[in-house]
Amino acid sequence: MTGQAVVPRRVDVLVVGAGPAGLAAAARLAAAGAGRVEVLEREAQPGGVPRHCAHGGFGTWTRPLTGPRYARLLTEAAERAGATLRTGVTALDWAPTGPVLTTVGPGGPETVEARAVVLATGARERPRAARLVPGTRPAGVCTTGELQQAVHLFGQHIGTRAVVAGAADVSYAAAATVRTAGAEVVALVTEHPRAQAGRARAGAARLGHGIPLLTDTTITELVGHGRLSGVRVRHRDGRTAVLPCDTVVFTGDFVPEHELARRGGLTLDPGTRGPAVGATPHTSRPGVFAAGNLLHAVEPAGTAVREGARAAGAVLDFLAGTPWPEPGVPVVVEPPLRWIAPNRVTPGAVPARHVLRTGVPLPRPVLYVHQDGRLLHRQRLTAGTALPERTLTLAARWHDRVDPDGGPVRVSTG
Amino acid sequence: MTVTADGPLPPTPYDVAIVGAGVVGCAVARELARHPRLRVALLDAQDDVGQGTSKANTAILHTGFDATPGTLEARLVREGYARLGAYADDTGIPVERVGALLVAWDEEQRAALPRLAEKAERNAYPDTALLGPEELYAREPHLGPGALGALHVPGESIICPWTTTLAYATQAVRAGVDLHLNTAVRAARRSGGHLLTTSRGTLRARHLVNAAGLHADTLDRALGHEDFTVTPRRGQLLVYDKLARPLVRHILLPVPTALGKGVLVAPTVYGNVLLGPTAEDLHDKRATGSTADGTAALREQGRRILPALPEEEVTAVYAGLRAATGQEDYRITAHPGQAYVTVGGIRSTGLTASLAIAAHVTGLLAENGLDPGPVREPEPLTMPNLGEASPRPYQRADLIAADPEYGTLVCHCERVSRGEIRDALASTVPPRTLDGLRRRTRARAGRCQGFYCGAVVRDLFERGRA
């Protein structure tokens, strides 16, 4: 016989995803007495992406931590608060009505009914195919996520000479992992005129470790049968070359892991491709909340943790009877901006700030916020250059000037 | 059961050697394996079956409605369609009978539809129907604006090409065929029987079947025949995410023009959407790369057919090479006195026709002096299900209750369980690479391409092979 179990199991809050956002939400909900709080994690271990980020940059200024240590602390906090963590269990789909999910794990299929669901399914990097990088399909092509797991969780051999596609912070983390694995980093390659990482980090890689950074350069083809033998690159001025290598790591270009959100019919934002939300984590489906990098691929783990905790507050209010808010007015970006989050303006709830991304470097950018042709706000972002793959922040103090019955709010650079 | 990938080849002569373990070579091997007295070898230069044209095509089970009437291809596709359809039902090869719509985008194309319906009838396929725009859009609500009508071909179906090839090979090997992988044929000559010089030493056989696909002309020349030249025709294809699957219900075919068959949009049995192929005549039989121009052109054409499609994520890009010979028919030739059959020019319809080609080739071998001996039907076979139209292992409570490994998902995008990976590694024709494992299970074939599952799948593969 096939199909799902007939009798649903009931919990109070079901959190999907045991990464930083999901664990933080579960910890706060369980501590606040939300009842039975259950976290579903499809991986064998909780902790999310930080599990395999074997580098610093997590925790706080006063208490810096590596990714794995951070993941462990978040897991322990959720368990200590009384949340139930179920690993190796995959949320498959939604039942037609209510926040009810079907799941599967080694124990078989299950239907879990919850008073509220928090989606915290995170984000992943776009792989080579989605980036439409031409060429053959040899072995030796991966993303940072796969590279880090291969090296830090499984101790696998990853090749001898690696090209890293990208020059953002994650790209430098990938380069460090390549070196940890005993392989050589041939170069970092970016189509942009400079690295999208801090000057100190980029300088340390280039000068300290002798890793070349090829700017204004595009990977135009992967070469090799069986195993990768090289990547063909083209500089903006037309020069081309083949960089011999047996490994290429595609880094950055994160997208939300939004399958469950889409299957649930949640309204998605066209820019982030995650659920559309305002200052609060309410999605378009009553009873379903969203938090973390599902909403904005990608922000640091600390941001995901803060959002998870804030989502818990909204869930508690909802369980106590606060009505579901109206969807509000959409906030859209115009190219070269790529996305903004939150991407709705809802009456009575103002976020601390918006985060957004540009697709190209913007020198001394000024952001304009319009609604129906009316200028609501103008803000100089930075005296320097705004870079792709780096967080830009826009103040939210213009929200009270938005006409709740008006058209979409447009954020542009001119 | 014998599958080898290294070491010397057996010294004793085989009754039949088949060069090329693609879908056609494997089908011939399976057909010959029905005769237990025959000693049969199946050779391939690569490390797995179906690694050439057979793995990278449009995965369609063709009715043959648009074949050139009277050709060998038309007959074998028609027969093969019935044979493979029944075989798929018996073995669990994923097939979805979605039907095709030939969509007319201008007046000239609409005028061509009745002629195509007549052609289908001449190919013994009378079930087509002409649809007006209203009915067309009711059937395909996401179709781009401007379509004037369509010809409905209800029998056109989608199929899993990997499982098909693997099913043939599995049955052949289980029935006693020796499958020798990593065995490139470097020279062939007649000395008593056939004497093949390969990368793994010499192999002798009384009869020879040339199913070498793109390289069939090379082997043919080695045996003194100058009948045809294979010009690789590259087809690049884009595979869109499973989340795009609701956008399309049928195989959407263009109306054929003088410029070729054109680009199609079709669902896959795995629940993706396929866009392609391009048609580029090349000289390099290894040019299986995609190009920026090729994918850009496909995306442009895809946007017209299904405007919402380019908004979806691309899961895979691949390119296959068709064995074009400059003749609009298969080049299947028996060479009397040489105990040799050439199976050349098998184009994109070869998957559909494979079982009929195998029966035809076996007949030619018998006419050529091969005594096949008695028949013993092979043991029934059930292949692992990679298709979304029937329950996958993770959806089967009974299977998980008996073995929790089927509920332990490893590749999340494709929902592949640890049990399926374990089974593939222990199968009759086991994978030798992660790509081989992907074709048997779909592990790492999904939208994340290994971001989440790559390292753990590799760990299972390496430990399972150790």
mmCIF file of N, CA and C in Angstrom, chain B residues 309-370:
data_model
loop_
_atom_site.group_PDB
_atom_site.id
_atom_site.type_symbol
_atom_site.label_atom_id
_atom_site.label_comp_id
_atom_site.label_asym_id
_atom_site.label_seq_id
_atom_site.Cartn_x
_atom_site.Cartn_y
_atom_site.Cartn_z
ATOM 1 N N LEU B 309 8.344 29.714 -18.929
ATOM 2 C CA LEU B 309 9.425 28.732 -18.742
ATOM 3 C C LEU B 309 10.768 29.368 -18.376
ATOM 4 N N PRO B 310 11.209 30.414 -19.069
ATOM 5 C CA PRO B 310 12.532 30.959 -18.743
ATOM 6 C C PRO B 310 12.627 31.561 -17.343
ATOM 7 N N GLU B 311 11.483 31.785 -16.686
ATOM 8 C CA GLU B 311 11.515 32.287 -15.310
ATOM 9 C C GLU B 311 11.913 31.182 -14.331
ATOM 10 N N GLU B 312 11.801 29.948 -14.772
ATOM 11 C CA GLU B 312 12.120 28.826 -13.881
ATOM 12 C C GLU B 312 13.621 28.544 -13.924
ATOM 13 N N GLU B 313 14.096 27.863 -12.894
ATOM 14 C CA GLU B 313 15.522 27.557 -12.815
ATOM 15 C C GLU B 313 15.871 26.398 -13.755
ATOM 16 N N VAL B 314 17.047 26.473 -14.340
ATOM 17 C CA VAL B 314 17.556 25.375 -15.155
ATOM 18 C C VAL B 314 18.268 24.387 -14.238
ATOM 19 N N THR B 315 17.902 23.128 -14.343
ATOM 20 C CA THR B 315 18.514 22.095 -13.506
ATOM 21 C C THR B 315 19.705 21.450 -14.199
ATOM 22 N N ALA B 316 19.633 21.295 -15.496
ATOM 23 C CA ALA B 316 20.735 20.653 -16.212
ATOM 24 C C ALA B 316 20.767 21.161 -17.643
ATOM 25 N N VAL B 317 21.963 21.179 -18.205
ATOM 26 C CA VAL B 317 22.167 21.480 -19.618
ATOM 27 C C VAL B 317 22.981 20.326 -20.175
ATOM 28 N N TYR B 318 22.550 19.742 -21.261
ATOM 29 C CA TYR B 318 23.356 18.669 -21.826
ATOM 30 C C TYR B 318 23.292 18.713 -23.345
ATOM 31 N N ALA B 319 24.196 17.970 -23.946
ATOM 32 C CA ALA B 319 24.235 17.906 -25.400
ATOM 33 C C ALA B 319 24.475 16.464 -25.809
ATOM 34 N N GLY B 320 23.744 16.027 -26.809
ATOM 35 C CA GLY B 320 23.938 14.693 -27.348
ATOM 36 C C GLY B 320 24.275 14.793 -28.821
ATOM 37 N N LEU B 321 24.870 13.749 -29.359
ATOM 38 C CA LEU B 321 25.229 13.726 -30.779
ATOM 39 C C LEU B 321 24.418 12.650 -31.478
ATOM 40 N N ARG B 322 23.662 13.051 -32.508
ATOM 41 C CA ARG B 322 22.916 12.069 -33.296
ATOM 42 C C ARG B 322 23.818 11.570 -34.420
ATOM 43 N N ALA B 323 23.609 10.311 -34.801
ATOM 44 C CA ALA B 323 24.434 9.701 -35.853
ATOM 45 C C ALA B 323 23.786 9.958 -37.203
ATOM 46 N N ALA B 324 23.963 11.161 -37.721
ATOM 47 C CA ALA B 324 23.376 11.495 -39.019
ATOM 48 C C ALA B 324 24.261 10.948 -40.145
ATOM 49 N N THR B 325 23.607 10.399 -41.175
ATOM 50 C CA THR B 325 24.368 9.802 -42.276
ATOM 51 C C THR B 325 24.071 10.463 -43.611
ATOM 52 N N GLY B 326 23.268 11.510 -43.601
ATOM 53 C CA GLY B 326 22.909 12.141 -44.855
ATOM 54 C C GLY B 326 21.793 11.416 -45.594
ATOM 55 N N GLN B 327 21.293 10.327 -45.017
ATOM 56 C CA GLN B 327 20.184 9.571 -45.620
ATOM 57 C C GLN B 327 19.052 9.515 -44.609
ATOM 58 N N GLU B 328 17.830 9.700 -45.094
ATOM 59 C CA GLU B 328 16.713 9.741 -44.169
ATOM 60 C C GLU B 328 16.220 8.336 -43.839
ATOM 61 N N ASP B 329 17.130 7.468 -43.471
ATOM 62 C CA ASP B 329 16.688 6.131 -43.046
ATOM 63 C C ASP B 329 17.815 5.468 -42.260
ATOM 64 N N TYR B 330 17.455 4.414 -41.522
ATOM 65 C CA TYR B 330 18.477 3.614 -40.855
ATOM 66 C C TYR B 330 19.354 2.937 -41.911
ATOM 67 N N ARG B 331 20.580 2.622 -41.540
ATOM 68 C CA ARG B 331 21.485 1.919 -42.445
ATOM 69 C C ARG B 331 21.796 0.549 -41.834
ATOM 70 N N ILE B 332 20.813 -0.314 -41.867
ATOM 71 C CA ILE B 332 21.001 -1.652 -41.303
ATOM 72 C C ILE B 332 21.262 -2.615 -42.464
ATOM 73 N N THR B 333 22.448 -3.170 -42.496
ATOM 74 C CA THR B 333 22.873 -3.960 -43.652
ATOM 75 C C THR B 333 23.528 -5.259 -43.198
ATOM 76 N N ALA B 334 23.064 -6.376 -43.767
ATOM 77 C CA ALA B 334 23.763 -7.650 -43.550
ATOM 78 C C ALA B 334 24.786 -7.824 -44.666
ATOM 79 N N HIS B 335 25.943 -8.298 -44.329
ATOM 80 C CA HIS B 335 26.993 -8.506 -45.321
ATOM 81 C C HIS B 335 27.228 -10.002 -45.471
ATOM 82 N N PRO B 336 26.568 -10.604 -46.483
ATOM 83 C CA PRO B 336 26.657 -12.061 -46.624
ATOM 84 C C PRO B 336 28.099 -12.479 -46.862
ATOM 85 N N GLY B 337 28.458 -13.593 -46.298
ATOM 86 C CA GLY B 337 29.816 -14.078 -46.456
ATOM 87 C C GLY B 337 30.769 -13.502 -45.433
ATOM 88 N N GLN B 338 30.343 -12.430 -44.783
ATOM 89 C CA GLN B 338 31.222 -11.811 -43.787
ATOM 90 C C GLN B 338 30.741 -12.056 -42.361
ATOM 91 N N ALA B 339 29.569 -12.689 -42.210
ATOM 92 C CA ALA B 339 28.992 -12.912 -40.879
ATOM 93 C C ALA B 339 28.973 -11.606 -40.083
ATOM 94 N N TYR B 340 28.454 -10.565 -40.752
ATOM 95 C CA TYR B 340 28.577 -9.215 -40.203
ATOM 96 C C TYR B 340 27.324 -8.412 -40.505
ATOM 97 N N VAL B 341 26.785 -7.740 -39.478
ATOM 98 C CA VAL B 341 25.622 -6.869 -39.663
ATOM 99 C C VAL B 341 25.967 -5.477 -39.153
ATOM 100 N N THR B 342 25.744 -4.495 -40.011
ATOM 101 C CA THR B 342 25.948 -3.103 -39.617
ATOM 102 C C THR B 342 24.619 -2.498 -39.205
ATOM 103 N N VAL B 343 24.606 -1.863 -38.052
ATOM 104 C CA VAL B 343 23.409 -1.162 -37.587
ATOM 105 C C VAL B 343 23.785 0.308 -37.483
ATOM 106 N N GLY B 344 23.718 1.015 -38.613
ATOM 107 C CA GLY B 344 24.201 2.392 -38.658
ATOM 108 C C GLY B 344 23.079 3.394 -38.814
ATOM 109 N N GLY B 345 23.415 4.635 -38.587
ATOM 110 C CA GLY B 345 22.474 5.726 -38.830
ATOM 111 C C GLY B 345 21.231 5.670 -37.959
ATOM 112 N N ILE B 346 21.380 5.109 -36.765
ATOM 113 C CA ILE B 346 20.217 5.041 -35.863
ATOM 114 C C ILE B 346 20.102 6.380 -35.166
ATOM 115 N N ARG B 347 19.091 7.112 -35.551
ATOM 116 C CA ARG B 347 18.961 8.491 -35.086
ATOM 117 C C ARG B 347 18.096 8.546 -33.840
ATOM 118 N N SER B 348 17.457 9.687 -33.619
ATOM 119 C CA SER B 348 16.779 9.888 -32.338
ATOM 120 C C SER B 348 15.631 8.910 -32.113
ATOM 121 N N THR B 349 15.157 8.276 -33.167
ATOM 122 C CA THR B 349 14.069 7.316 -32.998
ATOM 123 C C THR B 349 14.585 5.957 -32.520
ATOM 124 N N GLY B 350 15.902 5.812 -32.386
ATOM 125 C CA GLY B 350 16.490 4.511 -32.067
ATOM 126 C C GLY B 350 16.048 3.944 -30.739
ATOM 127 N N LEU B 351 15.800 4.820 -29.770
ATOM 128 C CA LEU B 351 15.316 4.359 -28.473
ATOM 129 C C LEU B 351 13.979 3.637 -28.650
ATOM 130 N N THR B 352 13.048 4.275 -29.364
ATOM 131 C CA THR B 352 11.737 3.672 -29.607
ATOM 132 C C THR B 352 11.872 2.367 -30.381
ATOM 133 N N ALA B 353 12.717 2.400 -31.422
ATOM 134 C CA ALA B 353 12.789 1.260 -32.337
ATOM 135 C C ALA B 353 13.651 0.121 -31.792
ATOM 136 N N SER B 354 14.336 0.337 -30.666
ATOM 137 C CA SER B 354 15.423 -0.571 -30.257
ATOM 138 C C SER B 354 15.026 -2.050 -30.254
ATOM 139 N N LEU B 355 13.870 -2.386 -29.691
ATOM 140 C CA LEU B 355 13.511 -3.808 -29.625
ATOM 141 C C LEU B 355 13.197 -4.372 -31.008
ATOM 142 N N ALA B 356 12.623 -3.536 -31.867
ATOM 143 C CA ALA B 356 12.342 -3.993 -33.226
ATOM 144 C C ALA B 356 13.626 -4.118 -34.032
ATOM 145 N N ILE B 357 14.557 -3.189 -33.815
ATOM 146 C CA ILE B 357 15.861 -3.302 -34.480
ATOM 147 C C ILE B 357 16.523 -4.613 -34.055
ATOM 148 N N ALA B 358 16.449 -4.912 -32.754
ATOM 149 C CA ALA B 358 17.088 -6.137 -32.243
ATOM 150 C C ALA B 358 16.515 -7.382 -32.904
ATOM 151 N N ALA B 359 15.193 -7.425 -33.056
ATOM 152 C CA ALA B 359 14.573 -8.588 -33.698
ATOM 153 C C ALA B 359 14.982 -8.671 -35.164
ATOM 154 N N HIS B 360 15.019 -7.503 -35.823
ATOM 155 C CA HIS B 360 15.403 -7.442 -37.226
ATOM 156 C C HIS B 360 16.845 -7.918 -37.414
ATOM 157 N N VAL B 361 17.725 -7.446 -36.557
ATOM 158 C CA VAL B 361 19.145 -7.799 -36.658
ATOM 159 C C VAL B 361 19.332 -9.295 -36.382
ATOM 160 N N THR B 362 18.613 -9.821 -35.427
ATOM 161 C CA THR B 362 18.718 -11.247 -35.129
ATOM 162 C C THR B 362 18.280 -12.075 -36.339
ATOM 163 N N GLY B 363 17.226 -11.599 -37.010
ATOM 164 C CA GLY B 363 16.792 -12.264 -38.229
ATOM 165 C C GLY B 363 17.874 -12.240 -39.305
ATOM 166 N N LEU B 364 18.532 -11.079 -39.456
ATOM 167 C CA LEU B 364 19.597 -10.966 -40.452
ATOM 168 C C LEU B 364 20.763 -11.886 -40.117
ATOM 169 N N LEU B 365 21.092 -11.994 -38.831
ATOM 170 C CA LEU B 365 22.179 -12.894 -38.418
ATOM 171 C C LEU B 365 21.839 -14.335 -38.784
ATOM 172 N N ALA B 366 20.573 -14.708 -38.550
ATOM 173 C CA ALA B 366 20.160 -16.078 -38.857
ATOM 174 C C ALA B 366 20.238 -16.337 -40.363
ATOM 175 N N GLU B 367 19.802 -15.323 -41.156
ATOM 176 C CA GLU B 367 19.903 -15.470 -42.624
ATOM 177 C C GLU B 367 21.355 -15.598 -43.062
ATOM 178 N N ASN B 368 22.230 -15.024 -42.253
ATOM 179 C CA ASN B 368 23.656 -15.011 -42.552
ATOM 180 C C ASN B 368 24.379 -16.263 -42.061
ATOM 181 N N GLY B 369 23.626 -17.223 -41.533
ATOM 182 C CA GLY B 369 24.270 -18.466 -41.141
ATOM 183 C C GLY B 369 24.399 -18.692 -39.655
ATOM 184 N N LEU B 370 23.863 -17.763 -38.844
ATOM 185 C CA LEU B 370 23.912 -18.000 -37.392
ATOM 186 C C LEU B 370 22.770 -18.941 -37.011
#
